[in-house]
Each structure stands twice: as structure tokens, then as C-alpha cells.
Amino acid sequence: MQRILCAAFAATALLISAHNANAQGFLKRLADRAVEKVEQNTEKLVDDVINGSARPRADKSSNDEVPVQVETSQEAASAQTVPEAPAPKARYIDSLKTPPDVEAKKAEYNKFGEVSCNDCEGGIELDGRPTFPFDEFSGRYNERAKRAGSWPVGYIHRWQGRASKGTLAVTAEERVDGFPCRRLEYRLERGGASVSRPGLICLGLANSSSDVENWHEIY
């Protein structure tokens, strides 16, 4: 009986030893496989980094990216282009000149208005020069321009010369080179004939030494 028990104990010990050996072998195989998997993953990661295929993981929770507009060289050049400044307007009335054709009509008008007389200074009366009754403008500098500047558009002033009848009319109002101006028409009639010429008066500073705006006769 004692021998049988010893044999049973011995067999049991052998079984336990064999079981432990099998368990240890199984655990060792699992560990070896885990190490091999880690080594494979590490080698792949290194290859991705070297080949440039690795990319950072996108943040799924972030909003859609707004594309950045890149300014082209043409757009940049246009943005840097400074527009040309407009040509400066004339500042003083004395910068306004009489056109040559107006000078010719003015000379014709003055010639038509010349009348010989014995009691006139120089023996010639200029019927083309308007005459006015005495008023607040009489004797003042540039009095004819100041009078015409006070008249409304459409107004006609009449006078009687030695041999001719004359009229001075305000025909229009407009801006000339930035100045408020009025267009005039001088007209003479004598013996069934007539002649006329244009006139122009403008409001502004006469020259660089002036500090008060007034009406000035341009032609």
C-alpha cells in the first residue's frame, strides 16, 4: 500500500511539472510574438519617416480649414500702383487767357464802334464801350465786371452811343477751369449793320497778392 501511494505521489508530481513546463513554454511563445510585433511596427515607422510617407494625424474635431488666398505678383503690382494725381486747377483769375479767335472778334467789334468826332479825346468816340447810369459800382475798379456779376442770366443792358445802339447780355453761367463764370454778349447796331463779340467774367482771386474774391473781366 505504501508503495502504491508513493507511486501516485510521484506520478502527480510529474504531471504538475509537465503542466508547469507547458505553461511556461506557452507564455514564452506569447512574449516572443509580442516582441516580434513591436520590432516590425518600429521598422515600419522608421521606413515611413525616411520615405516621407508619415503624416501627422488630422484633428477631426477642428473646423474645416479656410484656404489662404495667396496674392499673385500681378495683384501685388496693381495694389502698389499709385494713381496719377489730377492736373491742378488754375488758382488765380490772371491764369485765364483770351483765345485768339476771341481777340479777333473783339478787334472787329471795337473797330465797328469807332466814330469820328471833334469834341472827343483823340477825335474818336468808342460806341462799343457800354455806358451806365451812376450807381454803387461807378468809379470802382473793374466796375463793369462787378455790375454784370450782379445781373441774373438773361439780363440785357442797353445804351446809346454817338452813332450806334449797344446791348450787353448775360447769356449763360458755367464753370471755367474751376471758376464760376458768366458768358456775355456785346452787340452794336448802326445803319442796318451789326457786329457782336463774346465776353467772359469770372469770380475769384485776381492774382497771388489778392485776398478777396471779386468778379473780373477776362475778355
XYZ file of N, CA and C in Angstrom:
657
model
N 0.836 -1.194 0.000
C 0.000 0.000 0.000
C 0.867 1.238 0.000
N 1.886 1.213 0.802
C 2.815 2.348 0.865
C 3.488 2.577 -0.459
N 3.816 1.522 -1.181
C 4.446 1.673 -2.498
C 3.475 2.306 -3.503
N 2.225 1.914 -3.368
C 1.239 2.443 -4.309
C 1.081 3.943 -4.114
N 1.031 4.380 -2.858
C 0.892 5.803 -2.578
C 2.082 6.593 -3.063
N 3.267 6.025 -2.859
C 4.485 6.719 -3.337
C 4.462 6.866 -4.840
N 4.025 5.829 -5.507
C 3.966 5.884 -6.967
C 2.962 6.933 -7.421
N 1.828 7.015 -6.677
C 0.802 8.001 -7.043
C 1.325 9.413 -6.862
N 2.047 9.603 -5.710
C 2.637 10.945 -5.492
C 3.646 11.301 -6.557
N 4.415 10.347 -6.943
C 5.447 10.582 -7.962
C 4.798 10.925 -9.289
N 3.729 10.211 -9.623
C 3.041 10.478 -10.889
C 2.418 11.863 -10.877
N 1.828 12.216 -9.739
C 1.221 13.546 -9.627
C 2.244 14.650 -9.789
N 3.408 14.455 -9.154
C 4.475 15.463 -9.254
C 4.932 15.612 -10.683
N 5.051 14.442 -11.385
C 5.471 14.510 -12.791
C 4.449 15.277 -13.623
N 3.156 15.062 -13.354
C 2.107 15.756 -14.111
C 2.151 17.260 -13.881
N 2.338 17.602 -12.558
C 2.408 19.054 -12.234
C 3.590 19.700 -12.904
N 4.750 18.974 -12.902
C 5.955 19.521 -13.534
C 5.751 19.694 -15.017
N 5.117 18.680 -15.638
C 4.880 18.767 -17.090
C 3.930 19.915 -17.418
N 2.901 20.112 -16.542
C 1.939 21.197 -16.791
C 2.608 22.556 -16.687
N 3.460 22.660 -15.641
C 4.177 23.941 -15.476
C 5.103 24.214 -16.645
N 5.736 23.182 -17.114
C 6.655 23.344 -18.248
C 5.893 23.783 -19.485
N 4.707 23.168 -19.714
C 3.903 23.563 -20.873
C 3.430 25.008 -20.765
N 3.006 25.388 -19.532
C 2.533 26.785 -19.341
C 3.638 27.782 -19.576
N 4.822 27.435 -19.062
C 5.950 28.348 -19.268
C 6.305 28.460 -20.743
N 6.215 27.375 -21.457
C 6.521 27.423 -22.884
C 5.505 28.278 -23.641
N 4.239 28.177 -23.248
C 3.195 28.956 -23.915
C 3.379 30.444 -23.669
N 3.699 30.775 -22.411
C 3.936 32.188 -22.094
C 5.152 32.729 -22.814
N 6.171 31.925 -22.949
C 7.377 32.372 -23.649
C 7.075 32.640 -25.120
N 6.253 31.752 -25.713
C 5.903 31.977 -27.119
C 5.107 33.285 -27.299
N 4.170 33.570 -26.378
C 3.418 34.828 -26.445
C 4.339 36.031 -26.335
N 5.288 35.974 -25.427
C 6.224 37.092 -25.249
C 7.071 37.302 -26.489
N 7.539 36.163 -27.080
C 8.363 36.257 -28.296
C 7.568 36.905 -29.434
N 6.291 36.505 -29.568
C 5.462 37.092 -30.623
C 5.235 38.600 -30.404
N 5.029 38.990 -29.162
C 4.820 40.411 -28.855
C 6.051 41.231 -29.195
N 7.228 40.717 -28.826
C 8.477 41.415 -29.137
C 8.661 41.528 -30.632
N 8.356 40.419 -31.357
C 8.489 40.434 -32.821
C 7.551 41.456 -33.454
N 6.292 41.594 -32.921
C 5.329 42.562 -33.452
C 5.809 43.989 -33.232
N 6.348 44.255 -32.034
C 6.871 45.589 -31.731
C 8.016 45.941 -32.660
N 8.910 44.957 -32.898
C 10.041 45.206 -33.792
C 9.572 45.504 -35.207
N 8.533 44.756 -35.687
C 8.010 45.001 -37.028
C 7.398 46.401 -37.141
N 6.605 46.795 -36.123
C 5.984 48.122 -36.135
C 7.029 49.235 -36.087
N 8.062 49.015 -35.315
C 9.137 50.016 -35.212
C 9.853 50.181 -36.540
N 10.163 49.014 -37.207
C 10.833 49.090 -38.508
C 9.958 49.808 -39.539
N 8.646 49.581 -39.529
C 7.734 50.231 -40.479
C 7.669 51.735 -40.239
N 7.609 52.129 -38.954
C 7.569 53.548 -38.621
C 8.832 54.258 -39.090
N 9.961 53.626 -38.899
C 11.238 54.218 -39.340
C 11.251 54.368 -40.854
N 10.752 53.326 -41.580
C 10.701 53.411 -43.048
C 9.791 54.546 -43.502
N 8.623 54.725 -42.821
C 7.704 55.796 -43.199
C 8.333 57.161 -43.009
N 9.043 57.326 -41.916
C 9.689 58.613 -41.655
C 10.761 58.904 -42.688
N 11.548 57.884 -43.036
C 12.625 58.068 -44.019
C 12.059 58.357 -45.391
N 11.014 57.664 -45.775
C 10.430 57.835 -47.117
C 9.492 59.037 -47.211
N 9.209 59.712 -46.093
C 8.344 60.895 -46.120
C 6.881 60.574 -46.186
N 6.471 59.357 -45.955
C 5.064 58.983 -46.055
C 4.311 59.195 -44.757
N 5.039 59.453 -43.663
C 4.359 59.647 -42.383
C 3.707 61.005 -42.368
N 2.514 61.148 -41.912
C 1.769 62.385 -41.853
C 1.176 62.543 -40.457
N 1.137 63.783 -39.945
C 0.500 63.964 -38.638
C -0.989 63.692 -38.731
N -1.523 63.205 -37.706
C -2.927 62.852 -37.671
C -3.781 64.109 -37.607
N -4.754 64.167 -38.483
C -5.618 65.344 -38.531
C -6.538 65.354 -37.340
N -6.794 66.567 -36.842
C -7.701 66.717 -35.722
C -9.132 66.758 -36.242
N -9.861 65.676 -36.016
C -11.218 65.563 -36.556
C -12.173 66.554 -35.915
N -11.840 67.023 -34.696
C -12.758 67.916 -34.002
C -12.634 69.360 -34.461
N -11.545 69.687 -35.213
C -11.354 71.072 -35.649
C -12.275 71.395 -36.805
N -12.525 72.711 -37.014
C -13.373 73.152 -38.114
C -12.645 72.996 -39.427
N -13.400 73.066 -40.523
C -12.786 72.981 -41.846
C -11.793 74.114 -42.026
N -10.670 73.808 -42.603
C -9.638 74.814 -42.795
C -10.075 75.803 -43.864
N -9.791 77.109 -43.625
C -10.093 78.158 -44.602
C -8.876 78.350 -45.469
N -9.015 78.178 -46.777
C -7.850 78.316 -47.642
C -7.299 79.731 -47.577
N -6.003 79.863 -47.543
C -5.331 81.157 -47.504
C -5.136 81.652 -48.918
N -5.637 82.864 -49.192
C -5.519 83.435 -50.526
C -4.123 84.011 -50.695
N -3.446 83.527 -51.676
C -2.088 83.978 -51.946
C -2.142 85.048 -53.017
N -1.559 86.196 -52.739
C -1.580 87.318 -53.681
C -0.575 87.066 -54.786
N -1.051 87.092 -55.994
C -0.169 86.897 -57.133
C 0.678 88.127 -57.359
N 1.720 87.950 -58.151
C 2.615 89.071 -58.435
C 1.897 90.181 -59.172
N 0.923 89.809 -60.051
C 0.172 90.810 -60.799
C -0.720 91.619 -59.866
N -1.393 90.915 -58.903
C -2.244 91.615 -57.966
C -1.419 92.522 -57.069
N -0.246 92.059 -56.651
C 0.615 92.868 -55.805
C 1.076 94.115 -56.537
N 1.385 93.963 -57.816
C 1.823 95.122 -58.598
C 0.702 96.126 -58.744
N -0.542 95.614 -58.940
C -1.676 96.527 -59.082
C -1.943 97.273 -57.789
N -1.797 96.548 -56.650
C -2.043 97.184 -55.364
C -1.019 98.272 -55.074
N 0.202 98.112 -55.595
C 1.249 99.081 -55.338
C 1.219 100.240 -56.317
N 0.389 100.141 -57.356
C 0.327 101.213 -58.349
C -0.419 102.401 -57.769
N 0.198 103.555 -57.790
C -0.401 104.774 -57.264
C -1.035 105.538 -58.420
N -2.351 105.821 -58.347
C -2.992 106.555 -59.452
C -2.405 107.943 -59.598
N -2.356 108.392 -60.838
C -1.808 109.708 -61.106
C -2.743 110.786 -60.564
N -2.147 111.785 -59.937
C -2.935 112.892 -59.403
C -3.459 113.743 -60.543
N -4.715 114.206 -60.433
C -5.249 115.062 -61.499
C -4.473 116.356 -61.608
N -4.455 116.905 -62.795
C -3.746 118.161 -63.018
C -4.384 119.258 -62.178
N -3.568 120.053 -61.483
C -4.126 121.103 -60.631
C -4.873 122.147 -61.438
N -5.971 122.632 -60.855
C -6.763 123.667 -61.496
C -6.059 125.014 -61.334
N -6.387 125.950 -62.259
C -5.867 127.299 -62.145
C -6.396 127.924 -60.858
N -5.539 128.612 -60.123
C -5.939 129.148 -58.835
C -6.301 130.627 -58.920
N -5.680 131.342 -59.827
C -5.907 132.777 -59.923
C -6.524 133.133 -61.275
N -7.340 134.210 -61.225
C -8.038 134.638 -62.437
C -7.061 135.021 -63.545
N -5.906 135.569 -63.173
C -4.971 136.029 -64.208
C -4.363 134.876 -65.012
N -4.668 133.623 -64.604
C -4.195 132.477 -65.395
C -5.108 132.207 -66.589
N -6.317 132.798 -66.594
C -7.250 132.622 -67.705
C -6.869 133.573 -68.833
N -6.761 133.041 -70.025
C -6.320 133.821 -71.171
C -7.442 133.953 -72.205
N -7.298 134.971 -73.050
C -8.266 135.197 -74.121
C -7.866 134.392 -75.352
N -8.741 133.524 -75.882
C -8.422 132.750 -77.090
C -8.180 133.680 -78.282
N -7.325 133.264 -79.224
C -7.018 134.113 -80.390
C -8.255 134.486 -81.212
N -9.205 133.559 -81.382
C -10.386 133.888 -82.187
C -11.239 134.950 -81.513
N -11.256 134.944 -80.177
C -11.999 135.969 -79.452
C -11.308 137.327 -79.594
N -9.996 137.313 -79.583
C -9.242 138.561 -79.783
C -9.589 139.178 -81.132
N -9.719 138.335 -82.156
C -10.047 138.841 -83.496
C -11.450 139.447 -83.517
N -12.437 138.789 -82.884
C -13.802 139.318 -82.843
C -13.881 140.598 -82.020
N -13.078 140.662 -80.958
C -13.064 141.858 -80.128
C -12.522 143.051 -80.909
N -11.468 142.830 -81.697
C -10.893 143.900 -82.521
C -11.900 144.376 -83.575
N -12.631 143.448 -84.186
C -13.640 143.808 -85.182
C -14.753 144.626 -84.543
N -15.168 144.222 -83.353
C -16.225 144.931 -82.626
C -15.776 146.354 -82.291
N -14.584 146.501 -81.759
C -14.080 147.828 -81.395
C -13.951 148.742 -82.625
N -13.492 148.171 -83.731
C -13.335 148.953 -84.957
C -14.688 149.457 -85.461
N -15.708 148.583 -85.383
C -17.063 148.963 -85.820
C -17.598 150.104 -84.963
N -17.225 150.137 -83.703
C -17.751 151.155 -82.783
C -17.014 152.468 -82.808
N -15.980 152.595 -83.608
C -15.251 153.863 -83.673
C -16.041 154.892 -84.476
N -16.219 156.074 -83.889
C -16.959 157.171 -84.531
C -16.119 158.440 -84.403
N -15.921 159.119 -85.562
C -15.154 160.373 -85.548
C -15.972 161.491 -84.921
N -15.311 162.324 -84.116
C -15.976 163.467 -83.501
C -14.928 164.528 -83.146
N -15.363 165.771 -83.190
C -14.428 166.866 -82.941
C -14.207 167.125 -81.466
N -15.200 166.841 -80.635
C -15.108 167.152 -79.214
C -14.729 165.928 -78.360
N -14.265 164.861 -79.031
C -13.868 163.635 -78.292
C -12.352 163.629 -78.108
N -11.911 162.998 -77.051
C -10.479 162.866 -76.808
C -9.862 161.998 -77.903
N -8.899 162.512 -78.608
C -8.267 161.787 -79.704
C -9.073 161.841 -80.979
N -10.239 162.531 -80.982
C -11.068 162.672 -82.164
C -11.876 161.430 -82.497
N -11.929 160.456 -81.606
C -12.676 159.208 -81.878
C -13.517 158.832 -80.658
N -14.785 158.541 -80.893
C -15.692 158.033 -79.851
C -15.809 156.515 -80.012
N -15.742 155.790 -78.900
C -15.844 154.318 -78.921
C -17.258 153.928 -78.488
N -18.140 153.746 -79.481
C -19.526 153.382 -79.170
C -19.646 151.969 -78.590
N -18.611 151.142 -78.808
C -18.679 149.772 -78.286
C -18.468 149.679 -76.792
N -18.093 150.756 -76.144
C -17.884 150.755 -74.698
C -19.214 151.073 -74.023
N -19.757 150.130 -73.224
C -21.065 150.369 -72.590
C -20.991 151.556 -71.625
N -22.087 152.277 -71.546
C -22.229 153.350 -70.568
C -23.328 152.984 -69.580
N -23.166 153.475 -68.312
C -24.106 153.105 -67.248
C -24.507 154.366 -66.473
N -25.705 154.347 -65.926
C -26.077 155.445 -65.023
C -25.251 155.349 -63.737
N -25.170 156.442 -63.029
C -24.387 156.457 -61.791
C -25.045 155.522 -60.771
N -24.248 154.618 -60.193
C -24.750 153.678 -59.178
C -23.618 153.311 -58.231
N -23.872 152.269 -57.403
C -22.872 151.875 -56.389
C -21.586 151.328 -56.997
N -21.599 150.945 -58.271
C -20.396 150.420 -58.908
C -19.570 151.502 -59.617
N -20.145 152.667 -59.761
C -19.479 153.739 -60.517
C -18.149 154.125 -59.849
N -17.106 154.214 -60.673
C -15.796 154.626 -60.188
C -15.003 153.522 -59.505
N -15.573 152.352 -59.326
C -14.852 151.259 -58.673
C -14.009 150.502 -59.692
N -12.948 149.867 -59.177
C -12.087 149.071 -60.048
C -12.877 147.892 -60.618
N -12.750 147.631 -61.913
C -13.429 146.523 -62.579
C -14.948 146.645 -62.447
N -15.443 147.880 -62.536
C -16.873 148.108 -62.263
C -17.787 147.392 -63.242
N -17.386 147.248 -64.522
C -18.274 146.589 -65.491
C -18.448 145.115 -65.148
N -17.384 144.451 -64.731
C -17.480 143.037 -64.353
C -18.323 142.867 -63.101
N -18.171 143.799 -62.154
C -18.961 143.715 -60.916
C -20.453 143.906 -61.215
N -20.782 144.809 -62.127
C -22.186 145.003 -62.493
C -22.754 143.734 -63.133
N -22.044 143.238 -64.135
C -22.540 142.046 -64.843
C -22.628 140.849 -63.901
N -21.754 140.801 -62.901
C -21.816 139.710 -61.926
C -23.044 139.783 -61.040
N -23.627 140.964 -60.915
C -24.830 141.129 -60.084
C -26.113 140.904 -60.870
N -25.994 140.818 -62.192
C -27.190 140.612 -63.023
C -27.560 139.131 -63.114
N -28.821 138.817 -63.251
C -29.235 137.414 -63.468
C -28.978 137.011 -64.918
N -28.917 135.710 -65.146
C -28.768 135.205 -66.507
C -29.999 135.601 -67.325
N -29.759 136.152 -68.540
C -30.847 136.624 -69.379
C -31.026 138.136 -69.339
N -30.356 138.780 -68.406
C -30.486 140.230 -68.278
C -29.796 140.913 -69.463
N -30.411 142.019 -69.964
C -29.856 142.778 -71.086
C -29.757 144.253 -70.683
N -28.549 144.771 -70.766
C -28.327 146.202 -70.518
C -28.218 146.914 -71.873
N -28.857 148.078 -71.998
C -28.867 148.817 -73.263
C -28.250 150.204 -73.059
N -27.585 150.688 -74.077
C -27.051 152.050 -74.056
C -27.063 152.629 -75.471
N -27.000 153.934 -75.552
C -26.995 154.652 -76.827
C -25.650 155.354 -76.992
N -24.911 154.923 -78.014
C -23.652 155.576 -78.317
C -23.861 156.796 -79.199
N -22.757 157.405 -79.662
C -22.863 158.582 -80.524
C -23.520 158.230 -81.851
N -23.218 157.031 -82.384
C -23.804 156.654 -83.676
C -24.396 155.254 -83.657
N -24.187 154.515 -82.584
C -24.635 153.119 -82.543
C -25.445 152.846 -81.285
N -26.310 151.853 -81.377
C -27.031 151.335 -80.219
C -26.318 150.067 -79.749
N -26.140 149.969 -78.466
C -25.429 148.806 -77.939
C -26.236 148.036 -76.911
N -25.962 146.758 -76.828
C -26.564 145.903 -75.783
C -25.479 145.005 -75.189
N -25.632 144.731 -73.897
C -24.749 143.799 -73.190
C -25.648 142.807 -72.461
N -25.586 141.521 -72.834
C -26.482 140.499 -72.274
C -25.684 139.430 -71.535
N -26.256 138.938 -70.434
C -25.710 137.776 -69.707
C -26.372 136.540 -70.308
N -25.617 135.750 -71.049
C -26.211 134.638 -71.805
C -26.151 133.295 -71.085
N -25.183 133.084 -70.212
C -25.061 131.764 -69.558
C -24.176 131.876 -68.323
N -24.298 130.861 -67.484
C -23.469 130.765 -66.272
C -22.850 129.369 -66.243
N -21.545 129.282 -66.070
C -20.853 127.989 -66.086
C -19.516 128.108 -65.373
N -18.855 126.971 -65.203
C -17.529 126.950 -64.576
C -16.481 126.837 -65.674
N -15.440 127.628 -65.536
C -14.328 127.623 -66.478
C -13.042 127.429 -65.684
N -12.374 126.278 -65.918
C -11.148 125.950 -65.175
C -11.356 126.033 -63.665
N -12.543 125.658 -63.216
C -12.827 125.628 -61.787
C -13.416 126.909 -61.235
N -13.459 127.994 -62.019
C -14.003 129.261 -61.553
C -15.471 129.405 -61.962
N -16.308 129.974 -61.098
C -17.677 130.306 -61.517
C -17.613 131.506 -62.456
N -18.186 131.361 -63.644
C -18.082 132.406 -64.671
C -19.435 132.672 -65.315
N -19.500 133.785 -66.050
C -20.701 134.142 -66.803
C -20.300 134.525 -68.222
N -21.060 133.984 -69.167
C -20.850 134.305 -70.577
C -21.663 135.559 -70.924
N -21.027 136.471 -71.655
C -21.675 137.723 -72.054
C -21.686 137.834 -73.573
N -22.544 138.722 -74.063
C -22.541 139.048 -75.492
C -22.671 140.566 -75.655
N -21.655 141.146 -76.302
C -21.696 142.568 -76.654
C -22.194 142.667 -78.102
N -23.092 143.652 -78.335
C -23.654 143.801 -79.687
C -23.843 145.293 -80.013
N -23.449 145.670 -81.237
C -23.632 147.032 -81.726
C -24.426 147.015 -83.027
N -25.334 148.007 -83.171
C -26.122 148.148 -84.402
C -26.028 149.600 -84.876
N -25.794 149.746 -86.176
C -25.725 151.090 -86.751
C -26.025 151.031 -88.246
N -26.987 151.818 -88.677
C -27.305 151.914 -90.092
C -27.637 150.585 -90.742
N -28.352 149.733 -90.061
C -28.743 148.447 -90.625
C -27.667 147.372 -90.534
N -26.464 147.718 -90.058
C -25.376 146.736 -89.864
C -25.195 146.464 -88.370
N -24.618 145.344 -88.070
C -24.391 144.982 -86.662
C -23.127 144.130 -86.528
N -22.612 144.108 -85.333
C -21.453 143.273 -85.021
C -21.574 142.862 -83.549
N -21.054 141.693 -83.214
C -21.106 141.218 -81.825
C -19.799 140.492 -81.478
N -19.583 140.387 -80.220
C -18.418 139.624 -79.738
C -18.768 138.965 -78.413
N -18.130 137.857 -78.073
C -18.388 137.226 -76.770
C -17.621 137.929 -75.657
N -18.127 137.765 -74.448
C -17.463 138.285 -73.262
C -17.459 137.228 -72.169
N -16.549 137.369 -71.221
C -16.462 136.404 -70.116
C -16.005 137.124 -68.858
N -16.747 136.930 -67.765
C -16.333 137.412 -66.449
C -16.304 136.229 -65.501
N -15.359 136.226 -64.543
C -15.215 135.093 -63.614
C -14.995 135.617 -62.202
N -15.415 134.814 -61.240
C -15.297 135.162 -59.825
C -14.125 134.407 -59.215
N -13.232 135.157 -58.544
C -12.087 134.521 -57.896
C -11.059 135.545 -57.479
N -9.885 135.046 -57.067
C -8.775 135.924 -56.698
C -8.074 136.383 -57.968
N -7.786 137.678 -58.044
C -7.175 138.216 -59.254
C -5.783 137.638 -59.487
N -4.956 137.571 -58.443
C -3.583 137.068 -58.550
C -3.098 136.646 -57.164
N -1.822 136.322 -57.060
C -1.277 135.803 -55.802
C -1.274 136.837 -54.687
N -1.365 138.111 -55.025
C -1.373 139.155 -53.998
C -2.787 139.500 -53.532
N -3.803 138.888 -54.134
C -5.192 139.188 -53.763
C -5.634 138.294 -52.616
N -6.488 138.827 -51.756
C -7.039 138.041 -50.650
C -8.566 138.095 -50.596
N -9.198 138.773 -51.566
C -10.658 138.867 -51.631
C -11.103 138.490 -53.040
N -12.097 137.614 -53.124
C -12.625 137.214 -54.425
C -13.553 138.298 -54.972
N -13.429 138.549 -56.287
C -14.274 139.514 -56.968
C -14.537 139.023 -58.390
N -15.492 139.690 -59.033
C -15.728 139.426 -60.452
C -14.687 140.177 -61.267
N -14.118 139.458 -62.258
C -13.076 140.049 -63.101
C -13.421 139.792 -64.566
N -13.124 140.798 -65.403
C -13.367 140.660 -66.833
C -12.185 139.939 -67.493
N -12.454 138.820 -68.122
C -11.404 138.063 -68.823
C -11.258 138.601 -70.234
N -12.378 138.800 -70.934
C -12.390 139.460 -72.234
C -13.782 140.014 -72.518
